[in-house]
Amino acid sequence: MNSRNRMAGVTSLAVILGLQIGWASAVLADEPWAERTRALGAIGEMPTGVLSKAELDSLRTTGEALFGANFTPLDGVGRPQATQAIDPTRRKHPREQVFFRTAGPDAGSCGACHNQPALGGAGDFVTNVFASEGFESADFDSLDPQFSSERGTNHLFGAGLVELLAREMSHELQSIRAEALAQARAEEAVVRRKLETKGVEFGFITAEPDGSVNLDDLDGVDTDLVIRPFSQKGVMTSLRQFTINAMNQHHGMQSDERFGARWTGSADFDGDGVSGEMSAVDVSALVAWQATLQVPVRKVPDVDGWAGAAARGEASFTDFGCTVCHRPALPLQSLSFADPGPFDLAGTLNDRQVEETAIYDVGLMDWAAALPRDEQGRVLVPLFGDLKRHVMTDNQIDALGNELLSQRFVDRNIFQTAELWGVGSTGPYGHRNDFSSLNDIILAHGGDGRAARDAYAAAADADKSALIAFLKTLVIIP
């Protein structure tokens, strides 16, 4: 008899499913053709320590199967009594149908939206999702922008390196704060320090001798000095948090580490009759697969003249000032991805809540050998981004300020710099996927991107065309 290994032990599917669909269907769940996702619970214990290549490959295989799975009622799909909110929140009125376009669940699988040009990729306009303003205000059924912000699907290739960069940058920013406070106490004087990490500036911090800190001059980062590298607004801390959020919002699949009895007092918080829908091990498998997805690359199409145009376009990319935000590469000290990570808060496992973290060595991946390194041996992650939030509108150009709601205290017209690696494979563009060409999204840049946009707009058509040729060489090769 097949069963699911959960963190609390091995629990029979008949027990898990009995409340919802009765004994006969629970027996059916044990048949080899049963409509359930067999990758759920396939790994019985949390991974710990440094995983070997074989162990990592096994975990990744399970993660890929979960990412591509179409979840079913036997798995626990749907959330009739719960909203999409990050904080576990009950619905005001139970919803009868499983799928609901705005507040979700809105997809059968992760791959339904993350599929361009392959599993783990981006999505077209048709896969757009709807994000609520806060942590609990997510019980709505309208496309009206007063209730939600429409967002496109980003690709996940290279996401593990992005999170590793964010962790190193966060540690360095917090170290600057600690050093400033120590100096202020020792000298009994006010100390003002620039917040800079990996060449990216995040404003200033002022430490007082009494141990207080003035944060008025921060720029593009939260007051806790944690870089949150995921989502268009830069508000998701980790792949683990992103995964838990998305599983609940888009599929109605609840993770034990946030929606289980420890936090909600209920083994079936969403009221669908299924408990233990996703264990921490299932989440770890999904994280391992996403964290080790290969990075996008540069590839010049075999078309006469394209290579020369791309070379000219890359030079213009710098000359126009695009690299002020879209930095071609950021240096990374370590390829060791610890899971759980250091910066997640309640409802997402962190490294203080487990006896030992798992270490996924991204350097074990075949594609990692081709990553460039600097003279210090650091990996140069070619993301074309800076992991910083920027104002993207001004009085003349406000196309990217079309949202009515803030998100996690980030103003409506502020977005994190989009990483451009893979941009040649992931149109349409913009945070709503509503710009059909690279030319259109470039011209939509206002605010902090206005100078580069104006330089592009004033350039000769041949120079604009060359820059587009360069951007189209930044592709994802599955």
Short mmCIF file of N, CA, C and O in Angstrom, two decimals, residues 7 13 21 36 53 94 108-109 114 148 218 257 283 286 327 356 377 408 413 415 469 471 477:
data_model
loop_
_atom_site.label_atom_id
_atom_site.label_comp_id
_atom_site.label_asym_id
_atom_site.label_seq_id
_atom_site.Cartn_x
_atom_site.Cartn_y
_atom_site.Cartn_z
N MET A 7 6.42 14.82 7.81
CA MET A 7 7.37 15.12 8.87
C MET A 7 6.94 14.49 10.20
O MET A 7 7.78 14.11 11.01
N LEU A 13 -2.99 7.32 3.16
CA LEU A 13 -3.82 8.16 2.30
C LEU A 13 -5.29 8.02 2.64
O LEU A 13 -6.06 8.97 2.53
N ILE A 21 -13.61 12.64 0.81
CA ILE A 21 -14.23 11.91 -0.30
C ILE A 21 -14.67 10.50 0.06
O ILE A 21 -15.15 9.77 -0.79
N ARG A 36 -3.80 11.24 -8.34
CA ARG A 36 -3.07 11.96 -7.32
C ARG A 36 -1.63 12.14 -7.78
O ARG A 36 -1.15 11.44 -8.68
N LYS A 53 26.05 14.97 -5.48
CA LYS A 53 25.42 15.18 -6.78
C LYS A 53 24.23 14.24 -6.96
O LYS A 53 23.16 14.66 -7.42
N PRO A 94 -17.63 30.80 1.79
CA PRO A 94 -17.01 29.65 1.14
C PRO A 94 -17.21 29.70 -0.37
O PRO A 94 -18.27 30.11 -0.86
N GLY A 108 -3.69 24.88 -12.75
CA GLY A 108 -3.57 23.49 -12.33
C GLY A 108 -2.18 23.10 -11.92
O GLY A 108 -1.98 22.18 -11.14
N SER A 109 -1.18 23.82 -12.44
CA SER A 109 0.21 23.48 -12.14
C SER A 109 1.07 24.72 -12.24
O SER A 109 0.68 25.73 -12.84
N HIS A 114 4.52 29.15 -15.86
CA HIS A 114 5.97 29.23 -16.06
C HIS A 114 6.36 28.24 -17.16
O HIS A 114 6.77 27.12 -16.89
N SER A 148 -6.96 44.67 -6.85
CA SER A 148 -5.76 43.86 -7.06
C SER A 148 -4.90 44.49 -8.16
O SER A 148 -5.36 45.32 -8.93
N LEU A 218 17.44 55.83 3.25
CA LEU A 218 17.53 54.56 2.53
C LEU A 218 17.00 54.74 1.11
O LEU A 218 16.12 55.56 0.84
N GLU A 257 4.24 24.09 6.90
CA GLU A 257 5.06 25.03 7.66
C GLU A 257 4.40 26.40 7.81
O GLU A 257 4.84 27.20 8.63
N VAL A 283 8.30 21.10 -0.14
CA VAL A 283 8.74 22.46 -0.44
C VAL A 283 10.23 22.49 -0.74
O VAL A 283 10.69 23.16 -1.67
N LEU A 286 10.93 21.37 -4.27
CA LEU A 286 10.63 22.44 -5.22
C LEU A 286 11.70 23.52 -5.20
O LEU A 286 12.12 24.03 -6.26
N ARG A 327 22.84 46.24 -14.48
CA ARG A 327 24.27 45.93 -14.42
C ARG A 327 24.53 44.58 -15.07
O ARG A 327 23.89 43.58 -14.72
N GLU A 356 19.72 21.33 11.21
CA GLU A 356 20.79 21.47 10.22
C GLU A 356 20.17 21.78 8.87
O GLU A 356 19.21 21.13 8.46
N GLY A 377 38.21 35.21 -8.08
CA GLY A 377 37.56 33.91 -8.09
C GLY A 377 36.07 33.95 -7.85
O GLY A 377 35.41 32.90 -7.77
N ARG A 408 3.15 45.37 -0.04
CA ARG A 408 4.12 45.23 1.05
C ARG A 408 4.87 46.53 1.31
O ARG A 408 6.09 46.57 1.39
N ASN A 413 4.44 53.09 -7.92
CA ASN A 413 5.27 53.32 -9.11
C ASN A 413 6.72 52.90 -8.91
O ASN A 413 7.60 53.28 -9.67
N PHE A 415 9.39 49.73 -8.69
CA PHE A 415 9.59 48.34 -9.06
C PHE A 415 11.08 48.00 -8.97
O PHE A 415 11.94 48.86 -9.13
N ALA A 469 18.83 44.19 -31.15
CA ALA A 469 19.54 42.98 -31.58
C ALA A 469 20.36 42.40 -30.44
O ALA A 469 20.43 41.17 -30.25
N LEU A 471 19.76 42.81 -27.09
CA LEU A 471 18.87 42.27 -26.08
C LEU A 471 18.31 40.91 -26.48
O LEU A 471 18.12 40.02 -25.64
N ILE A 477 18.13 28.78 -22.95
CA ILE A 477 18.22 27.57 -23.75
C ILE A 477 17.94 26.38 -22.84
O ILE A 477 18.74 26.06 -21.97
#
